[in-house]
Amino acid sequence: MQFRDLYAQYKALKPEIDAGIQSVIESTGFILGKPVAELEEQLAAYVGRKHCVCVANGTEALQLALMAYDVGPGDAVFTSDFTYFASAGCASIIGATPVMVDIDLDTFNMSPAALEHQIQRVLAEGKLTPKFIIPVDLFGLPANFPEIEKIAAKYGLRILEDAAQGFGGAINGKRACSFGDISATSFFPAKPLGCYGDGGAIFTDEDAIDARLRSLRASGKSPEDKYDNREVGMNSRLDTLQAAVLLPKLKAFESYELDAVNRVAEKYTAALSDKVVTPAVPEGYLSSWAQYTILLENKEQRDRVQAELKVKGIPSMIYYPRGLHQQAAYKWMELSDTDYPNTIAATQRVLSLPMHPYLENVEQEYIINSLLEVM
Ligand SMILES: *Cc1c(COP(=O)(O)O)cnc(C)c1O
């Protein structure tokens, strides 16, 4: 059994994916070719933003989004403490300072109350200028944008949505990648919409930001003359082969995969919610289920359950074993566990179960029955 079965998906989409790859090889337009432009158009339409700029990966999508707003040294960027490293690393790498914010344990997403507390702390300290908030759509569930937007407005901050795991999610029909001032996603193979290597995208409604991102992803070239650079950018372009893989995958995602993962999630929740804490989906929210993550009682029980599932041939993952404030790279910040009680609880109690659109009924029943048995 696979934790996320990418080969089952390939088998379902093989004719279209193979033909797309073959046609890129024959066109020899390997970087930012026509399929990339086509993909950008389709992605922008799907998420409901004016522009989409495809780049080399999700980490650089986040970094380039901050660069397009001139974020840098002396700026504070607030992000969730319980997420993949890039949500904070994107700020550090351009000289800004990430400020980690504790989460709400029911959704695993940034706590609006903890966010306001951290903003006030930074303002009182007077060393950094608060600039951006990076809410993360963790495990596919959009962050609490209604509340976070109010806080951003109150303190004059911008929002960069980290939708690396959130693509396909929505709040009251408004889709992930359309929240805040600018948003970024990842096409890493295991994400809700994944390619066959690294890839990412940035979404904006602003023409000027779109133009700047197109320059920044190509080393900062001028629109008129590619050998005259108007600023220092990055080499962060999407390979055309990845766009050829993503075009049929986006079609499948829209037409049935997003529904399929939601059916899998409903079935898990119906079968397990009496025995473990199952993931909450607030009223009006739609998750794209990058992960289906349950909470066990404590670390001992979680580790035991994971080991016993493994014996039964069931893969499970711990996303994430530590908070960002516990990472070696941020040791110099001397952050205390006592400021991140929900992150700490999550790191000790979470367990992510196999989740993907091609999970068979019999496989899921085996997972559910095994889990209930070892509990
Ligand atoms: C995967 C991920 C990223 C980074 O994406 P890459 O394409 O792997 O660089 C950023 N943020 C979150 C929350 C992620 O899960």
Short mmCIF file of C-alpha atoms in Angstrom, two decimals, residues 51-181:
data_model
loop_
_atom_site.label_atom_id
_atom_site.label_comp_id
_atom_site.label_asym_id
_atom_site.label_seq_id
_atom_site.Cartn_x
_atom_site.Cartn_y
_atom_site.Cartn_z
CA HIS A 51 -2.38 36.40 -13.20
CA CYS A 52 -0.40 33.21 -12.61
CA VAL A 53 3.39 33.05 -12.90
CA CYS A 54 4.88 29.54 -12.96
CA VAL A 55 8.27 29.09 -11.31
CA ALA A 56 10.76 26.38 -10.38
CA ASN A 57 9.30 25.27 -7.02
CA GLY A 58 7.05 26.33 -4.15
CA THR A 59 9.88 27.61 -1.96
CA GLU A 60 11.01 30.06 -4.64
CA ALA A 61 7.38 30.99 -5.38
CA LEU A 62 7.12 32.22 -1.77
CA GLN A 63 10.49 33.95 -1.91
CA LEU A 64 9.77 35.69 -5.23
CA ALA A 65 6.38 36.87 -3.92
CA LEU A 66 8.13 38.61 -1.01
CA MET A 67 10.83 40.00 -3.34
CA ALA A 68 8.12 41.52 -5.56
CA TYR A 69 7.06 43.61 -2.53
CA ASP A 70 10.65 44.56 -1.59
CA VAL A 71 10.61 42.66 1.71
CA GLY A 72 14.10 42.48 3.20
CA PRO A 73 16.35 43.14 6.21
CA GLY A 74 14.57 44.71 9.17
CA ASP A 75 11.16 43.39 8.14
CA ALA A 76 9.11 40.97 10.24
CA VAL A 77 7.20 38.25 8.39
CA PHE A 78 4.66 36.35 10.51
CA THR A 79 4.10 32.71 9.67
CA SER A 80 2.69 29.56 11.23
CA ASP A 81 5.00 27.64 13.56
CA PHE A 82 3.60 24.28 12.46
CA THR A 83 4.41 23.93 8.76
CA TYR A 84 7.09 22.96 6.28
CA PHE A 85 10.35 24.90 6.68
CA ALA A 86 9.91 26.99 3.51
CA SER A 87 7.06 29.04 5.03
CA ALA A 88 9.71 30.76 7.19
CA GLY A 89 12.83 30.07 5.10
CA CYS A 90 11.44 32.20 2.25
CA ALA A 91 11.73 35.25 4.51
CA SER A 92 15.11 34.41 6.04
CA ILE A 93 16.80 33.87 2.70
CA ILE A 94 16.10 37.46 1.63
CA GLY A 95 17.28 38.86 4.97
CA ALA A 96 13.87 39.37 6.58
CA THR A 97 13.02 37.87 9.98
CA PRO A 98 10.31 35.22 10.29
CA VAL A 99 8.17 35.44 13.41
CA MET A 100 6.58 32.12 14.29
CA VAL A 101 2.93 32.08 15.37
CA ASP A 102 1.26 29.27 17.32
CA ILE A 103 -1.62 27.34 15.74
CA ASP A 104 -5.20 26.39 16.58
CA LEU A 105 -5.10 22.70 17.41
CA ASP A 106 -8.46 21.86 15.78
CA THR A 107 -7.46 23.09 12.29
CA PHE A 108 -3.62 22.98 12.59
CA ASN A 109 -3.62 26.49 11.05
CA MET A 110 -2.29 29.83 12.32
CA SER A 111 -4.16 31.08 15.38
CA PRO A 112 -5.49 34.62 14.78
CA ALA A 113 -5.22 35.38 18.51
CA ALA A 114 -1.59 34.23 18.63
CA LEU A 115 -0.90 36.26 15.47
CA GLU A 116 -2.15 39.47 17.06
CA HIS A 117 -0.13 38.71 20.19
CA GLN A 118 3.07 38.29 18.11
CA ILE A 119 2.43 41.48 16.10
CA GLN A 120 2.00 43.46 19.33
CA ARG A 121 5.14 41.89 20.78
CA VAL A 122 7.21 42.87 17.71
CA LEU A 123 5.80 46.41 17.77
CA ALA A 124 6.53 46.76 21.50
CA GLU A 125 10.08 45.49 20.99
CA GLY A 126 10.60 48.10 18.27
CA LYS A 127 13.39 46.29 16.41
CA LEU A 128 11.56 45.03 13.31
CA THR A 129 8.94 46.49 10.99
CA PRO A 130 5.93 44.17 10.61
CA LYS A 131 5.36 43.72 6.84
CA PHE A 132 3.77 40.44 5.81
CA ILE A 133 1.68 37.62 7.21
CA ILE A 134 2.13 34.18 5.59
CA PRO A 135 -0.86 32.04 6.61
CA VAL A 136 -0.41 28.42 5.55
CA ASP A 137 -3.27 26.26 4.22
CA LEU A 138 -1.97 23.27 6.13
CA PHE A 139 -2.98 19.76 5.02
CA GLY A 140 -5.26 21.30 2.35
CA LEU A 141 -7.49 23.38 4.64
CA PRO A 142 -7.49 27.13 3.93
CA ALA A 143 -6.21 29.23 6.84
CA ASN A 144 -8.62 31.39 8.84
CA PHE A 145 -8.54 34.22 6.29
CA PRO A 146 -11.70 36.01 7.50
CA GLU A 147 -10.03 36.68 10.88
CA ILE A 148 -6.46 37.09 9.59
CA GLU A 149 -7.59 39.67 7.01
CA LYS A 150 -9.10 41.80 9.81
CA ILE A 151 -5.81 41.72 11.73
CA ALA A 152 -3.82 42.54 8.57
CA ALA A 153 -6.06 45.56 7.95
CA LYS A 154 -5.82 46.70 11.58
CA TYR A 155 -1.99 46.73 11.54
CA GLY A 156 -1.44 47.63 7.87
CA LEU A 157 0.19 44.32 6.91
CA ARG A 158 0.07 42.44 3.64
CA ILE A 159 -0.83 38.76 3.27
CA LEU A 160 1.01 36.09 1.26
CA GLU A 161 -1.04 32.88 1.19
CA ASP A 162 1.16 29.77 1.39
CA ALA A 163 -1.12 27.45 -0.55
CA ALA A 164 1.57 24.84 -1.26
CA GLN A 165 -0.75 22.26 0.30
CA GLY A 166 -3.96 24.22 -0.20
CA PHE A 167 -4.58 24.11 -3.96
CA GLY A 168 -8.24 23.18 -4.52
CA GLY A 169 -9.47 24.20 -1.07
CA ALA A 170 -12.01 26.99 -0.63
CA ILE A 171 -13.90 29.19 1.85
CA ASN A 172 -17.52 29.78 0.86
CA GLY A 173 -16.65 29.01 -2.76
CA LYS A 174 -13.62 31.36 -2.89
CA ARG A 175 -10.68 29.19 -3.83
CA ALA A 176 -7.26 28.78 -2.24
CA CYS A 177 -4.53 30.75 -4.07
CA SER A 178 -6.91 33.73 -4.25
CA PHE A 179 -6.59 34.94 -0.63
CA GLY A 180 -4.55 37.90 0.54
CA ASP A 181 -2.48 40.24 -1.62
#
